[in-house]
PDB file of C-alpha atoms and ligand atoms in Angstrom:
ATOM      1  CA  UNK A 959      34.405  36.592 110.182  1.00  0.00           C
ATOM      2  CA  UNK A 960      31.572  38.645 108.777  1.00  0.00           C
ATOM      3  CA  UNK A 961      32.707  41.577 106.694  1.00  0.00           C
ATOM      4  CA  UNK A 962      29.944  43.776 108.163  1.00  0.00           C
ATOM      5  CA  UNK A 963      26.191  43.502 107.638  1.00  0.00           C
ATOM      6  CA  UNK A 964      25.970  45.133 104.213  1.00  0.00           C
ATOM      7  CA  UNK A 965      22.326  45.518 103.174  1.00  0.00           C
ATOM      8  CA  UNK A 966      21.415  43.492 100.103  1.00  0.00           C
ATOM      9  CA  UNK A 967      19.166  44.761  97.305  1.00  0.00           C
ATOM     10  CA  UNK A 968      16.860  41.748  97.579  1.00  0.00           C
ATOM     11  CA  UNK A 969      15.459  39.435 100.221  1.00  0.00           C
ATOM     12  CA  UNK A 970      17.746  36.561 101.196  1.00  0.00           C
ATOM     13  CA  UNK A 971      14.968  34.325 102.548  1.00  0.00           C
ATOM     14  CA  UNK A 972      12.114  34.029 100.058  1.00  0.00           C
ATOM     15  CA  UNK A 973       8.385  33.634 100.701  1.00  0.00           C
ATOM     16  CA  UNK A 974       8.570  29.913  99.852  1.00  0.00           C
ATOM     17  CA  UNK A 975      11.069  29.337 102.680  1.00  0.00           C
ATOM     18  CA  UNK A 976      13.967  28.906 100.259  1.00  0.00           C
ATOM     19  CA  UNK A 977      17.111  30.982 100.049  1.00  0.00           C
ATOM     20  CA  UNK A 978      17.975  33.435  97.287  1.00  0.00           C
ATOM     21  CA  UNK A 979      20.251  30.876  95.557  1.00  0.00           C
ATOM     22  CA  UNK A 980      17.435  28.299  95.618  1.00  0.00           C
ATOM     23  CA  UNK A 981      18.752  26.210  98.531  1.00  0.00           C
ATOM     24  CA  UNK A 982      16.674  24.901 101.410  1.00  0.00           C
ATOM     25  CA  UNK A 983      17.608  26.284 104.837  1.00  0.00           C
ATOM     26  CA  UNK A 984      19.589  23.156 105.763  1.00  0.00           C
ATOM     27  CA  UNK A 985      21.184  22.626 102.351  1.00  0.00           C
ATOM     28  CA  UNK A 986      24.903  22.742 101.561  1.00  0.00           C
ATOM     29  CA  UNK A 987      26.324  24.195  98.375  1.00  0.00           C
ATOM     30  CA  UNK A 988      27.560  21.559  95.874  1.00  0.00           C
ATOM     31  CA  UNK A 989      30.921  20.178  97.067  1.00  0.00           C
ATOM     32  CA  UNK A 990      33.557  18.168  95.220  1.00  0.00           C
ATOM     33  CA  UNK A 991      36.776  16.793  96.702  1.00  0.00           C
ATOM     34  CA  UNK A 992      39.703  15.368  94.771  1.00  0.00           C
ATOM     35  CA  UNK A 993      42.706  13.804  96.482  1.00  0.00           C
ATOM     36  CA  UNK A 994      46.257  13.663  95.114  1.00  0.00           C
ATOM     37  CA  UNK A 995      46.122  16.438  92.537  1.00  0.00           C
ATOM     38  CA  UNK A 996      49.742  17.644  92.822  1.00  0.00           C
ATOM     39  CA  UNK A 997      52.666  15.506  91.716  1.00  0.00           C
ATOM     40  CA  UNK A 998      55.423  17.118  93.798  1.00  0.00           C
ATOM     41  CA  UNK A 999      53.670  17.551  97.131  1.00  0.00           C
ATOM     42  CA  UNK A1000      53.689  14.624  99.574  1.00  0.00           C
ATOM     43  CA  UNK A1001      49.899  14.876  99.640  1.00  0.00           C
ATOM     44  CA  UNK A1002      47.299  17.201  98.176  1.00  0.00           C
ATOM     45  CA  UNK A1003      43.596  17.847  97.709  1.00  0.00           C
ATOM     46  CA  UNK A1004      41.420  20.170  95.680  1.00  0.00           C
ATOM     47  CA  UNK A1005      38.010  21.238  96.941  1.00  0.00           C
ATOM     48  CA  UNK A1006      35.308  23.112  95.086  1.00  0.00           C
ATOM     49  CA  UNK A1007      32.534  24.250  97.370  1.00  0.00           C
ATOM     50  CA  UNK A1008      29.913  26.382  95.676  1.00  0.00           C
ATOM     51  CA  UNK A1009      32.005  29.204  94.199  1.00  0.00           C
ATOM     52  CA  UNK A1010      34.978  28.455  96.479  1.00  0.00           C
ATOM     53  CA  UNK A1011      38.049  26.810  94.958  1.00  0.00           C
ATOM     54  CA  UNK A1012      40.700  25.696  97.419  1.00  0.00           C
ATOM     55  CA  UNK A1013      43.905  23.727  97.019  1.00  0.00           C
ATOM     56  CA  UNK A1014      45.813  22.100  99.893  1.00  0.00           C
ATOM     57  CA  UNK A1015      49.345  20.690  99.735  1.00  0.00           C
ATOM     58  CA  UNK A1016      51.280  18.825 102.430  1.00  0.00           C
ATOM     59  CA  UNK A1017      55.045  18.516 102.863  1.00  0.00           C
ATOM     60  CA  UNK A1018      56.491  16.451 105.654  1.00  0.00           C
ATOM     61  CA  UNK A1019      57.014  15.312 108.301  1.00  0.00           C
ATOM     62  CA  UNK A1020      60.468  16.875 107.854  1.00  0.00           C
ATOM     63  CA  UNK A1021      63.087  18.428 110.093  1.00  0.00           C
ATOM     64  CA  UNK A1022      62.096  21.786 111.567  1.00  0.00           C
ATOM     65  CA  UNK A1023      64.060  24.884 110.546  1.00  0.00           C
ATOM     66  CA  UNK A1024      64.845  27.108 112.347  1.00  0.00           C
ATOM     67  CA  UNK A1025      65.857  24.549 114.973  1.00  0.00           C
ATOM     68  CA  UNK A1026      64.588  26.512 117.956  1.00  0.00           C
ATOM     69  CA  UNK A1027      61.046  25.693 116.758  1.00  0.00           C
ATOM     70  CA  UNK A1028      61.720  21.969 117.154  1.00  0.00           C
ATOM     71  CA  UNK A1029      59.761  20.125 119.801  1.00  0.00           C
ATOM     72  CA  UNK A1030      61.764  17.132 121.106  1.00  0.00           C
ATOM     73  CA  UNK A1031      58.544  15.361 122.129  1.00  0.00           C
ATOM     74  CA  UNK A1032      56.424  15.727 119.001  1.00  0.00           C
ATOM     75  CA  UNK A1033      55.880  17.130 115.533  1.00  0.00           C
ATOM     76  CA  UNK A1034      54.429  20.583 114.927  1.00  0.00           C
ATOM     77  CA  UNK A1035      51.815  21.241 112.255  1.00  0.00           C
ATOM     78  CA  UNK A1036      52.311  24.524 110.425  1.00  0.00           C
ATOM     79  CA  UNK A1037      49.373  25.456 108.220  1.00  0.00           C
ATOM     80  CA  UNK A1038      49.589  28.514 106.018  1.00  0.00           C
ATOM     81  CA  UNK A1039      46.279  29.834 104.688  1.00  0.00           C
ATOM     82  CA  UNK A1040      46.675  32.181 101.751  1.00  0.00           C
ATOM     83  CA  UNK A1041      44.091  33.955  99.617  1.00  0.00           C
ATOM     84  CA  UNK A1042      45.227  34.654  96.055  1.00  0.00           C
ATOM     85  CA  UNK A1043      44.871  38.290  95.048  1.00  0.00           C
ATOM     86  CA  UNK A1044      42.508  37.243  92.238  1.00  0.00           C
ATOM     87  CA  UNK A1045      40.327  35.146  94.555  1.00  0.00           C
ATOM     88  CA  UNK A1046      37.955  37.969  95.519  1.00  0.00           C
ATOM     89  CA  UNK A1047      36.021  40.542  93.482  1.00  0.00           C
ATOM     90  CA  UNK A1048      38.334  43.425  94.334  1.00  0.00           C
ATOM     91  CA  UNK A1049      42.008  42.500  94.034  1.00  0.00           C
ATOM     92  CA  UNK A1050      43.335  41.541  97.441  1.00  0.00           C
ATOM     93  CA  UNK A1051      46.754  42.791  98.516  1.00  0.00           C
ATOM     94  CA  UNK A1052      49.015  39.750  98.308  1.00  0.00           C
ATOM     95  CA  UNK A1053      50.743  38.388 101.390  1.00  0.00           C
ATOM     96  CA  UNK A1054      49.736  37.602 104.953  1.00  0.00           C
ATOM     97  CA  UNK A1055      47.351  39.828 106.910  1.00  0.00           C
ATOM     98  CA  UNK A1056      45.734  39.503 110.319  1.00  0.00           C
ATOM     99  CA  UNK A1057      42.826  37.491 108.982  1.00  0.00           C
ATOM    100  CA  UNK A1058      45.012  34.936 107.172  1.00  0.00           C
ATOM    101  CA  UNK A1059      47.264  34.647 110.244  1.00  0.00           C
ATOM    102  CA  UNK A1060      44.255  33.921 112.437  1.00  0.00           C
ATOM    103  CA  UNK A1061      42.924  31.319 110.000  1.00  0.00           C
ATOM    104  CA  UNK A1062      46.361  29.691 109.662  1.00  0.00           C
ATOM    105  CA  UNK A1063      46.530  29.428 113.464  1.00  0.00           C
ATOM    106  CA  UNK A1064      43.106  27.862 113.975  1.00  0.00           C
ATOM    107  CA  UNK A1065      43.696  25.389 111.135  1.00  0.00           C
ATOM    108  CA  UNK A1066      47.151  24.441 112.507  1.00  0.00           C
ATOM    109  CA  UNK A1067      45.644  23.827 115.948  1.00  0.00           C
ATOM    110  CA  UNK A1068      42.772  21.752 114.575  1.00  0.00           C
ATOM    111  CA  UNK A1069      45.126  19.578 112.515  1.00  0.00           C
ATOM    112  CA  UNK A1070      47.636  19.173 115.327  1.00  0.00           C
ATOM    113  CA  UNK A1071      44.860  17.589 117.389  1.00  0.00           C
ATOM    114  CA  UNK A1072      44.270  14.808 114.838  1.00  0.00           C
ATOM    115  CA  UNK A1073      47.788  14.053 113.605  1.00  0.00           C
ATOM    116  CA  UNK A1074      49.710  11.499 115.713  1.00  0.00           C
ATOM    117  CA  UNK A1075      52.344  14.141 116.410  1.00  0.00           C
ATOM    118  CA  UNK A1076      54.086  12.045 119.107  1.00  0.00           C
ATOM    119  CA  UNK A1077      55.306   9.690 116.378  1.00  0.00           C
ATOM    120  CA  UNK A1078      57.501  12.341 114.723  1.00  0.00           C
ATOM    121  CA  UNK A1079      59.479  14.323 117.301  1.00  0.00           C
ATOM    122  CA  UNK A1080      61.493  17.338 116.091  1.00  0.00           C
ATOM    123  CA  UNK A1081      59.678  17.472 112.765  1.00  0.00           C
ATOM    124  CA  UNK A1082      57.177  19.746 111.074  1.00  0.00           C
ATOM    125  CA  UNK A1083      54.258  18.886 108.870  1.00  0.00           C
ATOM    126  CA  UNK A1084      53.709  21.854 106.549  1.00  0.00           C
ATOM    127  CA  UNK A1085      50.265  22.406 105.113  1.00  0.00           C
ATOM    128  CA  UNK A1086      49.731  25.035 102.421  1.00  0.00           C
ATOM    129  CA  UNK A1087      46.177  26.167 101.751  1.00  0.00           C
ATOM    130  CA  UNK A1088      45.708  28.277  98.666  1.00  0.00           C
ATOM    131  CA  UNK A1089      42.324  29.901  98.148  1.00  0.00           C
ATOM    132  CA  UNK A1090      42.014  30.417  94.409  1.00  0.00           C
ATOM    133  CA  UNK A1091      38.435  31.659  94.523  1.00  0.00           C
ATOM    134  CA  UNK A1092      36.620  32.826  97.644  1.00  0.00           C
ATOM    135  CA  UNK A1093      32.908  32.950  98.333  1.00  0.00           C
ATOM    136  CA  UNK A1094      32.613  32.608 102.148  1.00  0.00           C
ATOM    137  CA  UNK A1095      33.381  29.478 104.127  1.00  0.00           C
ATOM    138  CA  UNK A1096      36.970  29.291 102.888  1.00  0.00           C
ATOM    139  CA  UNK A1097      38.447  28.432 106.314  1.00  0.00           C
ATOM    140  CA  UNK A1098      36.097  25.407 106.417  1.00  0.00           C
ATOM    141  CA  UNK A1099      36.824  24.422 102.814  1.00  0.00           C
ATOM    142  CA  UNK A1100      40.556  24.867 103.573  1.00  0.00           C
ATOM    143  CA  UNK A1101      40.467  22.665 106.666  1.00  0.00           C
ATOM    144  CA  UNK A1102      38.372  20.043 104.865  1.00  0.00           C
ATOM    145  CA  UNK A1103      40.912  19.993 102.002  1.00  0.00           C
ATOM    146  CA  UNK A1104      43.928  20.019 104.342  1.00  0.00           C
ATOM    147  CA  UNK A1105      42.893  16.887 106.221  1.00  0.00           C
ATOM    148  CA  UNK A1106      42.370  14.998 102.948  1.00  0.00           C
ATOM    149  CA  UNK A1107      45.812  16.177 101.785  1.00  0.00           C
ATOM    150  CA  UNK A1108      47.353  14.920 105.064  1.00  0.00           C
ATOM    151  CA  UNK A1109      45.730  11.526 104.625  1.00  0.00           C
ATOM    152  CA  UNK A1110      46.898  11.498 101.006  1.00  0.00           C
ATOM    153  CA  UNK A1111      50.457  12.177 102.236  1.00  0.00           C
ATOM    154  CA  UNK A1112      50.164   9.107 104.483  1.00  0.00           C
ATOM    155  CA  UNK A1113      50.518  11.149 107.678  1.00  0.00           C
ATOM    156  CA  UNK A1114      49.057   9.020 110.523  1.00  0.00           C
ATOM    157  CA  UNK A1115      45.879  10.661 111.844  1.00  0.00           C
ATOM    158  CA  UNK A1116      43.059   9.898 114.257  1.00  0.00           C
ATOM    159  CA  UNK A1117      40.471  10.853 111.639  1.00  0.00           C
ATOM    160  CA  UNK A1118      39.658  13.192 108.791  1.00  0.00           C
ATOM    161  CA  UNK A1119      38.393  16.674 109.660  1.00  0.00           C
ATOM    162  CA  UNK A1120      35.232  17.937 107.996  1.00  0.00           C
ATOM    163  CA  UNK A1121      34.340  21.608 108.603  1.00  0.00           C
ATOM    164  CA  UNK A1122      31.342  23.823 107.809  1.00  0.00           C
ATOM    165  CA  UNK A1123      29.817  27.163 108.834  1.00  0.00           C
ATOM    166  CA  UNK A1124      26.107  27.698 109.412  1.00  0.00           C
ATOM    167  CA  UNK A1125      24.794  31.118 110.348  1.00  0.00           C
ATOM    168  CA  UNK A1126      21.889  33.511 110.545  1.00  0.00           C
ATOM    169  CA  UNK A1127      20.420  35.638 107.764  1.00  0.00           C
ATOM    170  CA  UNK A1128      17.282  37.793 108.090  1.00  0.00           C
ATOM    171  CA  UNK A1129      16.599  36.213 111.467  1.00  0.00           C
ATOM    172  CA  UNK A1130      16.681  32.736 109.952  1.00  0.00           C
ATOM    173  CA  UNK A1131      19.286  30.066 110.695  1.00  0.00           C
ATOM    174  CA  UNK A1132      20.753  28.630 107.489  1.00  0.00           C
ATOM    175  CA  UNK A1133      23.408  26.049 106.675  1.00  0.00           C
ATOM    176  CA  UNK A1134      26.648  26.942 104.861  1.00  0.00           C
ATOM    177  CA  UNK A1135      26.484  30.686 104.212  1.00  0.00           C
ATOM    178  CA  UNK A1136      27.536  31.901 100.782  1.00  0.00           C
ATOM    179  CA  UNK A1137      29.280  35.248 100.307  1.00  0.00           C
ATOM    180  CA  UNK A1138      26.116  37.291  99.921  1.00  0.00           C
ATOM    181  CA  UNK A1139      24.534  35.664 102.966  1.00  0.00           C
ATOM    182  CA  UNK A1140      27.751  36.144 104.917  1.00  0.00           C
ATOM    183  CA  UNK A1141      27.877  39.825 103.925  1.00  0.00           C
ATOM    184  CA  UNK A1142      24.384  40.712 105.041  1.00  0.00           C
ATOM    185  CA  UNK A1143      24.063  37.980 107.671  1.00  0.00           C
ATOM    186  CA  UNK A1144      23.785  38.445 111.410  1.00  0.00           C
ATOM    187  CA  UNK A1145      26.002  35.598 112.598  1.00  0.00           C
ATOM    188  CA  UNK A1146      28.140  32.686 111.475  1.00  0.00           C
ATOM    189  CA  UNK A1147      29.371  29.585 113.240  1.00  0.00           C
ATOM    190  CA  UNK A1148      32.325  27.756 111.665  1.00  0.00           C
ATOM    191  CA  UNK A1149      32.725  24.308 113.203  1.00  0.00           C
ATOM    192  CA  UNK A1150      34.945  21.252 112.734  1.00  0.00           C
ATOM    193  CA  UNK A1151      34.795  17.934 114.543  1.00  0.00           C
ATOM    194  CA  UNK A1152      36.502  14.545 114.765  1.00  0.00           C
ATOM    195  CA  UNK A1153      33.614  12.470 113.374  1.00  0.00           C
ATOM    196  CA  UNK A1154      34.668   9.239 115.120  1.00  0.00           C
ATOM    197  CA  UNK A1155      34.545  10.781 118.608  1.00  0.00           C
ATOM    198  CA  UNK A1156      32.399  13.889 118.142  1.00  0.00           C
ATOM    199  CA  UNK A1157      35.172  16.054 119.657  1.00  0.00           C
ATOM    200  CA  UNK A1158      35.271  19.697 118.566  1.00  0.00           C
ATOM    201  CA  UNK A1159      38.366  20.880 116.724  1.00  0.00           C
ATOM    202  CA  UNK A1160      37.066  24.290 115.765  1.00  0.00           C
ATOM    203  CA  UNK A1161      34.177  26.374 116.989  1.00  0.00           C
ATOM    204  CA  UNK A1162      34.045  30.077 116.282  1.00  0.00           C
ATOM    205  CA  UNK A1163      31.101  32.406 116.490  1.00  0.00           C
ATOM    206  CA  UNK A1164      30.820  35.831 114.988  1.00  0.00           C
ATOM    207  CA  UNK A1165      27.653  37.844 115.638  1.00  0.00           C
ATOM    208  CA  UNK A1166      24.750  37.035 117.929  1.00  0.00           C
ATOM    209  CA  UNK A1167      22.602  33.911 118.198  1.00  0.00           C
ATOM    210  CA  UNK A1168      19.976  33.043 120.786  1.00  0.00           C
ATOM    211  CA  UNK A1169      20.284  29.680 122.548  1.00  0.00           C
ATOM    212  CA  UNK A1170      17.696  28.115 120.222  1.00  0.00           C
ATOM    213  CA  UNK A1171      19.360  29.571 117.128  1.00  0.00           C
ATOM    214  CA  UNK A1172      22.734  28.277 118.308  1.00  0.00           C
ATOM    215  CA  UNK A1173      21.268  24.778 118.767  1.00  0.00           C
ATOM    216  CA  UNK A1174      19.676  24.955 115.318  1.00  0.00           C
ATOM    217  CA  UNK A1175      22.935  26.110 113.678  1.00  0.00           C
ATOM    218  CA  UNK A1176      24.824  23.292 115.424  1.00  0.00           C
ATOM    219  CA  UNK A1177      22.261  20.754 114.251  1.00  0.00           C
ATOM    220  CA  UNK A1178      22.657  21.940 110.642  1.00  0.00           C
ATOM    221  CA  UNK A1179      26.446  21.815 111.045  1.00  0.00           C
ATOM    222  CA  UNK A1180      26.463  18.279 112.456  1.00  0.00           C
ATOM    223  CA  UNK A1181      24.272  17.000 109.626  1.00  0.00           C
ATOM    224  CA  UNK A1182      26.441  18.713 107.011  1.00  0.00           C
ATOM    225  CA  UNK A1183      29.680  17.512 108.644  1.00  0.00           C
ATOM    226  CA  UNK A1184      28.600  13.896 108.387  1.00  0.00           C
ATOM    227  CA  UNK A1185      27.924  14.364 104.688  1.00  0.00           C
ATOM    228  CA  UNK A1186      31.269  16.140 104.059  1.00  0.00           C
ATOM    229  CA  UNK A1187      33.067  13.345 105.952  1.00  0.00           C
ATOM    230  CA  UNK A1188      31.595  10.788 103.522  1.00  0.00           C
ATOM    231  CA  UNK A1189      32.814  12.900 100.583  1.00  0.00           C
ATOM    232  CA  UNK A1190      36.321  13.065 102.064  1.00  0.00           C
ATOM    233  CA  UNK A1191      36.490   9.301 102.486  1.00  0.00           C
ATOM    234  CA  UNK A1192      35.126   8.778  98.981  1.00  0.00           C
ATOM    235  CA  UNK A1193      37.781  11.117  97.510  1.00  0.00           C
ATOM    236  CA  UNK A1194      40.559   9.068  99.137  1.00  0.00           C
ATOM    237  CA  UNK A1195      38.936   5.786  98.162  1.00  0.00           C
ATOM    238  CA  UNK A1196      38.730   6.973  94.546  1.00  0.00           C
ATOM    239  CA  UNK A1197      42.410   7.848  94.441  1.00  0.00           C
ATOM    240  CA  UNK A1198      43.527   4.484  95.783  1.00  0.00           C
ATOM    241  CA  UNK A1199      40.909   2.294  94.111  1.00  0.00           C
ATOM    242  CA  UNK A1200      42.375  -0.364  91.843  1.00  0.00           C
ATOM    243  CA  UNK A1201      40.508  -1.456  88.760  1.00  0.00           C
ATOM    244  CA  UNK A1202      39.054  -4.872  89.438  1.00  0.00           C
ATOM    245  CA  UNK A1203      37.108  -7.205  87.185  1.00  0.00           C
ATOM    246  CA  UNK A1204      34.108  -8.856  88.777  1.00  0.00           C
ATOM    247  CA  UNK A1205      35.377 -12.302  87.687  1.00  0.00           C
ATOM    248  CA  UNK A1206      39.003 -13.195  87.091  1.00  0.00           C
ATOM    249  CA  UNK A1207      39.902 -12.961  83.416  1.00  0.00           C
ATOM    250  CA  UNK A1208      41.110 -16.280  81.940  1.00  0.00           C
ATOM    251  CA  UNK A1209      42.262 -16.656  78.358  1.00  0.00           C
ATOM    252  CA  UNK A1210      39.971 -19.129  76.504  1.00  0.00           C
ATOM    253  CA  UNK A1211      41.538 -22.521  75.697  1.00  0.00           C
ATOM    254  CA  UNK A1212      42.110 -23.349  72.047  1.00  0.00           C
ATOM    255  CA  UNK A1213      39.289 -25.942  71.940  1.00  0.00           C
ATOM    256  CA  UNK A1214      36.863 -23.390  73.380  1.00  0.00           C
ATOM    257  CA  UNK A1215      37.390 -21.010  70.438  1.00  0.00           C
ATOM    258  CA  UNK A1216      34.863 -21.222  67.543  1.00  0.00           C
ATOM    259  CA  UNK A1217      36.078 -23.012  64.330  1.00  0.00           C
ATOM    260  CA  UNK A1218      38.306 -20.900  62.070  1.00  0.00           C
ATOM    261  CA  UNK A1219      35.683 -20.614  59.250  1.00  0.00           C
ATOM    262  CA  UNK A1220      33.074 -19.223  61.607  1.00  0.00           C
ATOM    263  CA  UNK A1221      35.546 -16.759  62.980  1.00  0.00           C
ATOM    264  CA  UNK A1222      36.495 -15.559  59.528  1.00  0.00           C
ATOM    265  CA  UNK A1223      32.843 -15.020  58.645  1.00  0.00           C
ATOM    266  CA  UNK A1224      32.506 -12.724  61.590  1.00  0.00           C
ATOM    267  CA  UNK A1225      34.842 -10.220  59.941  1.00  0.00           C
ATOM    268  CA  UNK A1226      33.891  -8.332  56.794  1.00  0.00           C
ATOM    269  CA  UNK A1227      35.984  -8.827  53.709  1.00  0.00           C
ATOM    270  CA  UNK A1228      39.142  -6.750  53.964  1.00  0.00           C
ATOM    271  CA  UNK A1229      39.999  -4.494  50.998  1.00  0.00           C
ATOM    272  CA  UNK A1230      42.858  -5.805  48.875  1.00  0.00           C
ATOM    273  CA  UNK A1231      46.258  -4.707  50.166  1.00  0.00           C
ATOM    274  CA  UNK A1232      47.975  -2.178  47.879  1.00  0.00           C
ATOM    275  CA  UNK A1233      50.698  -3.678  45.655  1.00  0.00           C
ATOM    276  CA  UNK A1234      53.997  -3.575  47.449  1.00  0.00           C
ATOM    277  CA  UNK A1235      56.382  -1.011  46.034  1.00  0.00           C
ATOM    278  CA  UNK A1236      59.993  -2.014  46.572  1.00  0.00           C
ATOM    279  CA  UNK A1237      62.020   0.659  48.300  1.00  0.00           C
ATOM    280  CA  UNK A1238      64.350   2.588  46.017  1.00  0.00           C
ATOM    281  CA  UNK A1239      67.614   0.778  45.495  1.00  0.00           C
ATOM    282  CA  UNK A1240      66.113  -2.707  45.701  1.00  0.00           C
ATOM    283  CA  UNK A1241      64.429  -2.548  42.279  1.00  0.00           C
ATOM    284  CA  UNK A1242      67.468  -3.641  40.295  1.00  0.00           C
ATOM    285  CA  UNK A1243      68.208  -6.526  42.554  1.00  0.00           C
ATOM    286  CA  UNK A1244      64.636  -7.782  42.294  1.00  0.00           C
ATOM    287  CA  UNK A1245      64.685  -7.365  38.527  1.00  0.00           C
ATOM    288  CA  UNK A1246      67.922  -9.285  38.328  1.00  0.00           C
ATOM    289  CA  UNK A1247      66.650 -12.067  40.513  1.00  0.00           C
ATOM    290  CA  UNK A1248      63.499 -12.615  38.393  1.00  0.00           C
TER     291      UNK A1248
HETATM  292  P1  ADP B 712      35.534  32.536 105.485  1.00  0.00           P
HETATM  293  O1  ADP B 712      36.022  32.560 104.064  1.00  0.00           O
HETATM  294  O2  ADP B 712      36.088  31.418 106.279  1.00  0.00           O
HETATM  295  O3  ADP B 712      34.031  32.634 105.594  1.00  0.00           O
HETATM  296  P2  ADP B 712      35.507  35.263 106.397  1.00  0.00           P
HETATM  297  O4  ADP B 712      34.191  35.134 107.074  1.00  0.00           O
HETATM  298  O5  ADP B 712      36.592  36.072 107.037  1.00  0.00           O
HETATM  299  O6  ADP B 712      36.153  33.812 106.183  1.00  0.00           O
HETATM  300  O7  ADP B 712      35.326  35.838 104.956  1.00  0.00           O
HETATM  301  C1  ADP B 712      34.150  35.641 104.243  1.00  0.00           C
HETATM  302  C2  ADP B 712      34.410  35.940 102.806  1.00  0.00           C
HETATM  303  O8  ADP B 712      34.706  37.323 102.652  1.00  0.00           O
HETATM  304  C3  ADP B 712      35.611  35.237 102.194  1.00  0.00           C
HETATM  305  O9  ADP B 712      35.347  33.884 101.845  1.00  0.00           O
HETATM  306  C4  ADP B 712      35.874  36.096 101.004  1.00  0.00           C
HETATM  307  O10 ADP B 712      34.964  35.790  99.968  1.00  0.00           O
HETATM  308  C5  ADP B 712      35.551  37.483 101.557  1.00  0.00           C
HETATM  309  N1  ADP B 712      36.792  38.162 101.988  1.00  0.00           N
HETATM  310  C6  ADP B 712      37.542  37.884 103.067  1.00  0.00           C
HETATM  311  N2  ADP B 712      38.627  38.676 103.125  1.00  0.00           N
HETATM  312  C7  ADP B 712      38.559  39.499 102.060  1.00  0.00           C
HETATM  313  C8  ADP B 712      39.384  40.555 101.552  1.00  0.00           C
HETATM  314  N3  ADP B 712      40.510  40.931 102.160  1.00  0.00           N
HETATM  315  N4  ADP B 712      38.984  41.147 100.417  1.00  0.00           N
HETATM  316  C9  ADP B 712      37.851  40.792  99.798  1.00  0.00           C
HETATM  317  N5  ADP B 712      37.036  39.798 100.211  1.00  0.00           N
HETATM  318  C10 ADP B 712      37.376  39.168 101.329  1.00  0.00           C
END
């Protein structure tokens, strides 16, 4: 949600068609995704996305408490989005607020649509999203991280869930708004899809876009989502990759080794070993034996 169109002291879209932070209109901020960063969670992921830093941890599936929340037909996914008080420039009051409750709800719903919930009746899959540093787009970074954490936990899913928000600044549609653009922007469009099927899991719009602008923002989102999806898969691949030699390693047979003299020549002369000093108490015995 935009925090109100605060006027900025400089132009956001420059004469050369680039944005104030140097990005092209359709360019994402740098993104890194790491899977399996927490030892005690069933699954986890850490995402840095421009200045955003977001951690996701998964526990479950496990029995639902309180019991009245149990669904006898399927699992429930309970995501909790939380922004640390030090994550924004002015200290945020800790604890849930309306915004974090809304974000937790939309993320829970998006994840519930990809997890094979029918396989785990009466259970809950808890997903904790901790925003350590916020710079706009945290719901998308959180959802992106959460789906990697679910996969890392081995929770059966239809697909991973990439998410991104394009928007409009100074009458120009741009991909992946940063905080300053979000602050003085005119609209933003967070979106998440199931890449395999193209189904929408999240589509919100705050502000006003014309039909053409909406189509442009969606096009930027789709392009970015495909890229983020590749990063998610790569993060999981990296965690589970095993070190493999290109050719199997076989110890050389004795006859294949070079002759002893040659081998010795290969090593420089070693300095003489220091004279051995007998440990105290053994001196007499050695003396006597000589
Ligand atoms: P998103 O982070 O998904 O873009 P919003 O559009 O609601 O969600 O928020 C945009 C940005 O505004 C956040 O990423 C964060 O940097 C900032 N922000 C949100 N809530 C607060 C708050 N309570 N105090 C200070 N900054 C906030």
